[in-house]
Coordinates of C-alpha atoms and ligand atoms in Angstrom, one line a residue:
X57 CA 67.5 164.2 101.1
X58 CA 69.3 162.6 97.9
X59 CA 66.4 160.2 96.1
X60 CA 67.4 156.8 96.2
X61 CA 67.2 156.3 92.4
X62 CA 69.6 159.2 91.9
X63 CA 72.4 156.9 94.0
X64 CA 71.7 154.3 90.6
X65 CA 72.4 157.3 87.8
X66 CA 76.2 156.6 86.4
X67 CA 78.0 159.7 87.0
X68 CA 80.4 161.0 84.7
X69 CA 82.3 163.8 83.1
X70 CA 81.5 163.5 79.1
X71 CA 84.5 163.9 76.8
X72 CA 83.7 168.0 75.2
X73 CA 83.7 168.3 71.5
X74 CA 85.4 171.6 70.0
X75 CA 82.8 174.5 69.3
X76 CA 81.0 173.6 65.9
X77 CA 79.5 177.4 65.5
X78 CA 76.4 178.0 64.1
X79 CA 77.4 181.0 61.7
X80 CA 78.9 180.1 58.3
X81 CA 80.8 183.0 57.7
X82 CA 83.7 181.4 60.0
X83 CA 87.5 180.3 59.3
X84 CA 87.3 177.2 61.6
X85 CA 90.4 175.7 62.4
X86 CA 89.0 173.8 65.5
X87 CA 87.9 170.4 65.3
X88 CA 91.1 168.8 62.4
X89 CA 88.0 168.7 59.6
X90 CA 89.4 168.6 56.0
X91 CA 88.8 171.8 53.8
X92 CA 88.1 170.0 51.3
X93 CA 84.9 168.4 49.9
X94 CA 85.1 164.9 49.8
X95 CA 85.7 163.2 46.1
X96 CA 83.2 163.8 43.9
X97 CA 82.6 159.8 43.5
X98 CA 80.6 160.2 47.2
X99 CA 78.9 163.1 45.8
X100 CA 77.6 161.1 42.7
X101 CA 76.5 158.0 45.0
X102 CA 74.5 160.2 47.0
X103 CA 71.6 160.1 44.1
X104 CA 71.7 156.4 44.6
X105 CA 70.9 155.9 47.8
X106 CA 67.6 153.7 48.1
X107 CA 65.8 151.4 50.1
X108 CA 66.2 153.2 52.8
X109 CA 63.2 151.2 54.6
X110 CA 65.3 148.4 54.8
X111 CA 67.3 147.7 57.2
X112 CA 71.3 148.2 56.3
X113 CA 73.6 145.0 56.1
X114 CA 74.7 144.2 59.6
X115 CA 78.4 143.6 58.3
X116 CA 78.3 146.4 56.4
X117 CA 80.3 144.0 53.7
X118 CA 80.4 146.2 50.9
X119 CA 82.8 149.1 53.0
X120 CA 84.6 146.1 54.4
X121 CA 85.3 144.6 51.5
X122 CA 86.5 148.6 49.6
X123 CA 88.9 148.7 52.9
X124 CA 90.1 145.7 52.6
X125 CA 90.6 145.6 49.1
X126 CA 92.3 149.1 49.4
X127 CA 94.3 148.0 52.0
X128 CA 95.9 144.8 50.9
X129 CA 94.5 142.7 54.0
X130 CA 91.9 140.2 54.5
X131 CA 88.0 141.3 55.2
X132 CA 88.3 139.3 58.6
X133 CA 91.5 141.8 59.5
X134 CA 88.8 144.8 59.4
X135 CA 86.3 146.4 61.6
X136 CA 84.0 149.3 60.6
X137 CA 81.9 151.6 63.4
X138 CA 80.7 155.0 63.6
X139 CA 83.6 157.1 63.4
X140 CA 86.8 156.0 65.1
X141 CA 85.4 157.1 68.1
X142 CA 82.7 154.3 67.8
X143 CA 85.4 152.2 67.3
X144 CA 88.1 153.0 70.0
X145 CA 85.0 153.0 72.4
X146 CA 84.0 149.8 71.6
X147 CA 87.8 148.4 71.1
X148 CA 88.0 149.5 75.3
X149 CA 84.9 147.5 75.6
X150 CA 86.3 144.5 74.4
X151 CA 89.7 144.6 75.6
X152 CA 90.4 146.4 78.3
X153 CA 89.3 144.1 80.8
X154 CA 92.4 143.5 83.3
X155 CA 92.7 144.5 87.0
X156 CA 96.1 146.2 85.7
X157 CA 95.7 149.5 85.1
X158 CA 95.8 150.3 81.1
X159 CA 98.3 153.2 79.7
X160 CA 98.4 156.1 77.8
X161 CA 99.8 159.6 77.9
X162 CA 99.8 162.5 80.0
X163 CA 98.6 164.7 77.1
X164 CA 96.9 162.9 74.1
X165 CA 93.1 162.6 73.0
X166 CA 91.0 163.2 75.5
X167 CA 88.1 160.8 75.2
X168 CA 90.6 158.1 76.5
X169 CA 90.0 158.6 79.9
X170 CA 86.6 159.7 79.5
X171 CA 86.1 155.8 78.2
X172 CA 87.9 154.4 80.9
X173 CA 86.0 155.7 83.4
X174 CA 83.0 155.2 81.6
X175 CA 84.2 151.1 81.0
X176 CA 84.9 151.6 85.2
X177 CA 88.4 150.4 83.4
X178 CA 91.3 151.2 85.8
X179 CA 94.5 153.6 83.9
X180 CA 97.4 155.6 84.4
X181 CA 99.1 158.1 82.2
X182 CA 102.6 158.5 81.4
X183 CA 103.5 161.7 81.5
X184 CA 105.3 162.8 77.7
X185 CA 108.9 164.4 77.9
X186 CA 109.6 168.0 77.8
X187 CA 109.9 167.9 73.9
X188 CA 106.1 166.3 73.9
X189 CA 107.5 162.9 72.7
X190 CA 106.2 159.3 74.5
X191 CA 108.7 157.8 76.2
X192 CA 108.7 154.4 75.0
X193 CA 110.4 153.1 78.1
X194 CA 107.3 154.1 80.4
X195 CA 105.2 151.5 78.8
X196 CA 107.1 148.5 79.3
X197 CA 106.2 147.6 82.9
X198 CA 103.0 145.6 83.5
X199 CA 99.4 146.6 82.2
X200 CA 96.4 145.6 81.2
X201 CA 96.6 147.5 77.9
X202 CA 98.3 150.0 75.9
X203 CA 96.7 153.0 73.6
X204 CA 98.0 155.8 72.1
X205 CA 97.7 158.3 68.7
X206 CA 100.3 158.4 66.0
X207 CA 100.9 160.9 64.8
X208 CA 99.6 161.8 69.2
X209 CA 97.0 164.3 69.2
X210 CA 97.0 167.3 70.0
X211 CA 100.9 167.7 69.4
X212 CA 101.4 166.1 66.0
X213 CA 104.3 164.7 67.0
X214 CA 104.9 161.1 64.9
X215 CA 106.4 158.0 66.2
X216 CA 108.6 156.1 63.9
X217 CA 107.7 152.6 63.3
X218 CA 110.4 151.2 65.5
X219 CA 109.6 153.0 68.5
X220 CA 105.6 151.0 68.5
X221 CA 107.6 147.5 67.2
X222 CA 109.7 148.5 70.5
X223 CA 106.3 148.9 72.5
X224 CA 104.8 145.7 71.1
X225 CA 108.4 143.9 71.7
X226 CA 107.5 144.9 75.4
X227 CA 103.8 144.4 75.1
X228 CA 103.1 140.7 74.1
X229 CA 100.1 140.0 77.1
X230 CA 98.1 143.1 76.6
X231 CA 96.1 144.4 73.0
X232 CA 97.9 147.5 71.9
X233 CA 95.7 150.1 70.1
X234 CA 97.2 152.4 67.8
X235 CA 95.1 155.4 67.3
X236 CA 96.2 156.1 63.3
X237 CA 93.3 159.2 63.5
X238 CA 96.0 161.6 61.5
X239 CA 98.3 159.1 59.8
X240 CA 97.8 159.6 56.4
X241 CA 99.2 163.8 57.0
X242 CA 103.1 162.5 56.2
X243 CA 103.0 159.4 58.9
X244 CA 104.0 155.6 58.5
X245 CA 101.0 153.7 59.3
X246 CA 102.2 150.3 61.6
X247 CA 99.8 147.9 59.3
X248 CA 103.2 146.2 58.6
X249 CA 103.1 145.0 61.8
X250 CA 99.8 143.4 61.6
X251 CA 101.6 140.4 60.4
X252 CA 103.9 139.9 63.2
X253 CA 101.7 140.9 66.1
X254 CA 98.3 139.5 66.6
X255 CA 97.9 142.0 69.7
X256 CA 98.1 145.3 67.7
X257 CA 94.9 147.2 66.4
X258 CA 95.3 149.7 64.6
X259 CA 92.5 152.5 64.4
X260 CA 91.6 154.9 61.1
X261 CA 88.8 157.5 60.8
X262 CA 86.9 158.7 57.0
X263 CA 86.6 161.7 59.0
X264 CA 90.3 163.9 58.2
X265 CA 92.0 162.8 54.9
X266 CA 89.0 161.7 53.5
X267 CA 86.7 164.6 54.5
X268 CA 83.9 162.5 55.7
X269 CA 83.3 163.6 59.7
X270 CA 79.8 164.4 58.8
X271 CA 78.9 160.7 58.0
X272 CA 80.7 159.3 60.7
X273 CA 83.0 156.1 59.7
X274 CA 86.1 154.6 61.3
X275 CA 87.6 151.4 61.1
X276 CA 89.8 148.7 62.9
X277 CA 92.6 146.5 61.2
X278 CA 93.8 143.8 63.3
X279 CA 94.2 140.1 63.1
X280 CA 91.0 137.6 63.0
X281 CA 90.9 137.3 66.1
X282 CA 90.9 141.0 67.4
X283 CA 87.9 141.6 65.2
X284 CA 86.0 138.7 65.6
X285 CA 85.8 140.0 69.2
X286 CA 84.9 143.8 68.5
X287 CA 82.2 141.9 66.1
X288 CA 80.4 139.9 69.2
X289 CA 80.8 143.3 71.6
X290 CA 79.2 145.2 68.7
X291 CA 76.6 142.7 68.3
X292 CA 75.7 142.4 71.8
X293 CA 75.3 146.6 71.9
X294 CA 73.8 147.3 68.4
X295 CA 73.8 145.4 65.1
X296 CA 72.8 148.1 62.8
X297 CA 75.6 150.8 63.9
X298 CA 76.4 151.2 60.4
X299 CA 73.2 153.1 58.2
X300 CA 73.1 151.9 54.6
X301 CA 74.3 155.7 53.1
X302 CA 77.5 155.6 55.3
X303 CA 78.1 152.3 53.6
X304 CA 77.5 153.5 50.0
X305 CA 79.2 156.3 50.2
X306 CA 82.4 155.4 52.2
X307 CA 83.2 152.5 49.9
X308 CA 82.9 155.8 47.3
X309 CA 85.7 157.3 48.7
X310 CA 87.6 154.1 49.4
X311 CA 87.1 153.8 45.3
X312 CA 88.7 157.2 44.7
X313 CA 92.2 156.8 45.7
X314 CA 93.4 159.8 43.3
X315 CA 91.1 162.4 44.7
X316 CA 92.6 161.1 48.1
X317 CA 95.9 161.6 47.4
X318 CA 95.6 165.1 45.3
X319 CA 93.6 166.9 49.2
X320 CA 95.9 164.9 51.3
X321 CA 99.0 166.5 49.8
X322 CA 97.5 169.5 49.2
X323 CA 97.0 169.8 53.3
X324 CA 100.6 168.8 53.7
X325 CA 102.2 171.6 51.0
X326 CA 99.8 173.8 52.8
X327 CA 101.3 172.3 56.6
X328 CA 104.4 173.5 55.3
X329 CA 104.4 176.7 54.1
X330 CA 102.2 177.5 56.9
X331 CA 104.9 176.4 59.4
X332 CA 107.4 178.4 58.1
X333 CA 105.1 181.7 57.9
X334 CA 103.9 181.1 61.9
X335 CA 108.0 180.9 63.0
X336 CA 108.6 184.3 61.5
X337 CA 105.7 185.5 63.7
X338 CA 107.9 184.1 67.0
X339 CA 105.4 181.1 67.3
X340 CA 107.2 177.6 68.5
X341 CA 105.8 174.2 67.9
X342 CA 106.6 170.7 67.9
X343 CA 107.2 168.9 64.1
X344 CA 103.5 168.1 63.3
X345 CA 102.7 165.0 60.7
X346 CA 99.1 165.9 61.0
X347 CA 96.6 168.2 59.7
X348 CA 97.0 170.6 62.6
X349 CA 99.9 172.5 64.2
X350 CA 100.2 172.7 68.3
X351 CA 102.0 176.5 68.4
X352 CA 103.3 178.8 71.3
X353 CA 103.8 182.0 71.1
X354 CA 107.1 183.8 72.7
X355 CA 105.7 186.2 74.0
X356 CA 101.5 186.8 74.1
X357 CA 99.6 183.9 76.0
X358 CA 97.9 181.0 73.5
X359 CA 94.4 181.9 75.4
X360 CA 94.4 185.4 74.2
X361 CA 95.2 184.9 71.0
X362 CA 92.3 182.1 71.2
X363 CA 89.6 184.6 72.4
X364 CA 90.7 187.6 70.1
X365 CA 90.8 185.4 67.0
X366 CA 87.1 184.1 67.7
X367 CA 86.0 187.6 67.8
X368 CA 87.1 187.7 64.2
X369 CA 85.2 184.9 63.8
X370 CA 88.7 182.5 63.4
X371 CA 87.6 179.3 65.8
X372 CA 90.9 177.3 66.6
X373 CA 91.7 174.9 69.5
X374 CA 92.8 175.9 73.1
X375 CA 93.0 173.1 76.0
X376 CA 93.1 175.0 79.5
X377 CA 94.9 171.9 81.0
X378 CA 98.0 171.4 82.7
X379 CA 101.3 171.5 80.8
X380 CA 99.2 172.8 77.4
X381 CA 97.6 175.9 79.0
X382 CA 100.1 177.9 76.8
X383 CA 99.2 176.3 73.1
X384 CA 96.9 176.4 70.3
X385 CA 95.5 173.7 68.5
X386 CA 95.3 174.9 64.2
X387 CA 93.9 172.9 61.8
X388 CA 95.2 173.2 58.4
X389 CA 92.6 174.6 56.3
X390 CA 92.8 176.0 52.6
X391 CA 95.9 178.2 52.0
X392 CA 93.3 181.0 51.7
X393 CA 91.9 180.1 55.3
X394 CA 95.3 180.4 56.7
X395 CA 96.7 183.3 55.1
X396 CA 93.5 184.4 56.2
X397 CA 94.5 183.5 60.1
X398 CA 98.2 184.6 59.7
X399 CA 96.7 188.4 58.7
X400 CA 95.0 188.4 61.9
X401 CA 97.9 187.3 63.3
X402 CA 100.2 190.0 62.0
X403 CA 97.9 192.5 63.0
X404 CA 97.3 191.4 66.7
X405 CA 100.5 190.7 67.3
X406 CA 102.0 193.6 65.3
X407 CA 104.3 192.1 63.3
Ligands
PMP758 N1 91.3 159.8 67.6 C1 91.8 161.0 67.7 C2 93.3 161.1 68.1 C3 91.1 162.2 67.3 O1 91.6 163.4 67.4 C4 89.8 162.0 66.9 C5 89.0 163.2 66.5 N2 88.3 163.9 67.5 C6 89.2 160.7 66.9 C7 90.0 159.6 67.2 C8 87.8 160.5 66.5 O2 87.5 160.8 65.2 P1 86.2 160.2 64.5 O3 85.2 159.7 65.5 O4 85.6 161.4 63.8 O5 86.7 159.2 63.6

């Protein structure tokens, strides 16, 4: 007989992060991690940590004010948590309240849903077209709330900044969350529309162009409003979600706009040279704007190319889900990683 107790438990089906493999003689290309180091300036900082028996600042002002100040836009306009994911959870929290069902897409990050059911928040997905774009039309009917990536994830594909103004247009009731995860890969971030819509909230991570997933930062820009609420949900949950190092060292980075802009184009020239090298090897894939590529293969299934690359020790991404089943999910690495990966490739697919 079932315990009573166990009739309490919350059941769910946790969102499943990509393999992070023990060994550290890998080429992993599975989880959209920058190659590169982060800038120096973070390394430097880390020798002046301190007072680490203290608790950090609540507000975690000093990284609010480096974002802020980097991005033109008020300190009241910005929200810091742990990692975007931190973040997006909480920003479901706080505004995905409605008996409508909230929307996203068919194929897009998976945590979505895992947060919805989580929240008990009630959603529907809209399936993408057959060329992987969102269909803006689908999200115009009622709802009690709108979220998806730009560039989406895992396709790459971008939407171009009148496409989410047409969303908003058709969105004026609801909060609409735009996950900016990969944004800074060749994208056009919507901040310009912070202005004009008080219902938009945009979401960035420290953890791809600024190579920073090991500390764990992501950030909201919205108006006042929008954050002030994330602030009394976060406060309610935890006030110290921020530790003091993340602070220190993410308003480093913030600081070091050069060093940002030298690895982020570096992973683009590296995008793009890459794409062309996979097309000669009869691979097929959508335009990506972020630091990963979602290829098919004409003519050998994406799963065993998946499980004979991680016997070399190459770790890239494969979804067995409907519709993706027959793509792989490659982060951009160093051009050495992914000549690296395209060897392999010649070789098992003898080309
Ligand atoms: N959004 C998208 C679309 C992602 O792919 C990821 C990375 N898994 C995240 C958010 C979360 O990233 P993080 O928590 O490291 O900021």
């Amino acid at each position: 007989m079932m315990k009573a107790w166990k009739k309490n438990i919350r059941q769910v089906i946790p969102y499943v992060p990509g393999e992070q493999p023990k060994e550290t003689d890998v080429i992993k290309l599975n989880t959209n991690e920058n190659p590169y180091p982060p800038s120096p300036k973070v390394k430097e900082m880390c020798s002046r940590i301190e007072n680490l028996r203290l608790y950090p600042d609540p507000a975690a002002s000093r990284l609010v004010d480096a974002i802020a100040g980097y991005k033109g836009i008020d300190r009241s306009q910005v929200f810091v948590g742990v990692g975007s994911d931190d973040v997006l959870a909480l920003s479901f929290l706080t505004f995905f309240n409605s008996d409508k069902p909230i929307l996203f897409p068919d194929i897009t990050y998976s945590f979505y849903d895992v947060w919805a059911d989580l929240f008990r928040i009630p959603y529907e997905t809209r399936a993408l077209d057959d060329a992987f774009q969102i269909r803006r039309e689908d999200y115009y009917g009622e709802n009690g709330g709108v979220i998806f990536p730009n560039p989406n994830a895992p396709t790459g594909i971008l939407m171009p900044l009148d496409g989410i103004r047409d969303i908003l247009e058709h969105n004026q009731d609801v909060v609409v969350i735009v996950d900016e995860a990969y944004i800074d890969f060749g994208g056009e971030t919507a901040q310009s529309l912070l202005d004009t819509y008080e219902n938009l909230l945009i979401v960035q991570t420290f953890s791809k162009s600024r190579s920073l997933a090991g500390l764990r930062i992501g950030y909201a820009m919205g108006s006042p409003e929008l954050i002030r609420a994330l602030h009394d949900v976060k406060y309610s949950f935890n006030s110290y979600t921020m530790n003091q190092p993340s602070i220190l060292l993410g308003a480093a980075s913030v600081e070091d706009d050069a060093y940002f802009r030298e690895t982020t184009a570096k992973i683009i020239a590296t995008r793009e040279w890459f794409t062309k090298e996979m097309r000669d090897l009869g691979f097929t894939f959508p335009d990506s704007k972020a630091n990963f590529l979602f290829a098919s293969h004409e003519s050998v299934p994406a799963k065993e190319i998946f499980e004979a690359a991680r016997k070399q020790n190459i770790y890239v991404r494969y979804f067995n889900k409907d519709r993706i089943d027959n793509y792989l999910r490659i982060t951009i690495g160093t051009d050495e990683e992914m000549r690296k990966f395209l060897e392999f490739l010649r070789e098992y697919l003898h080309k």
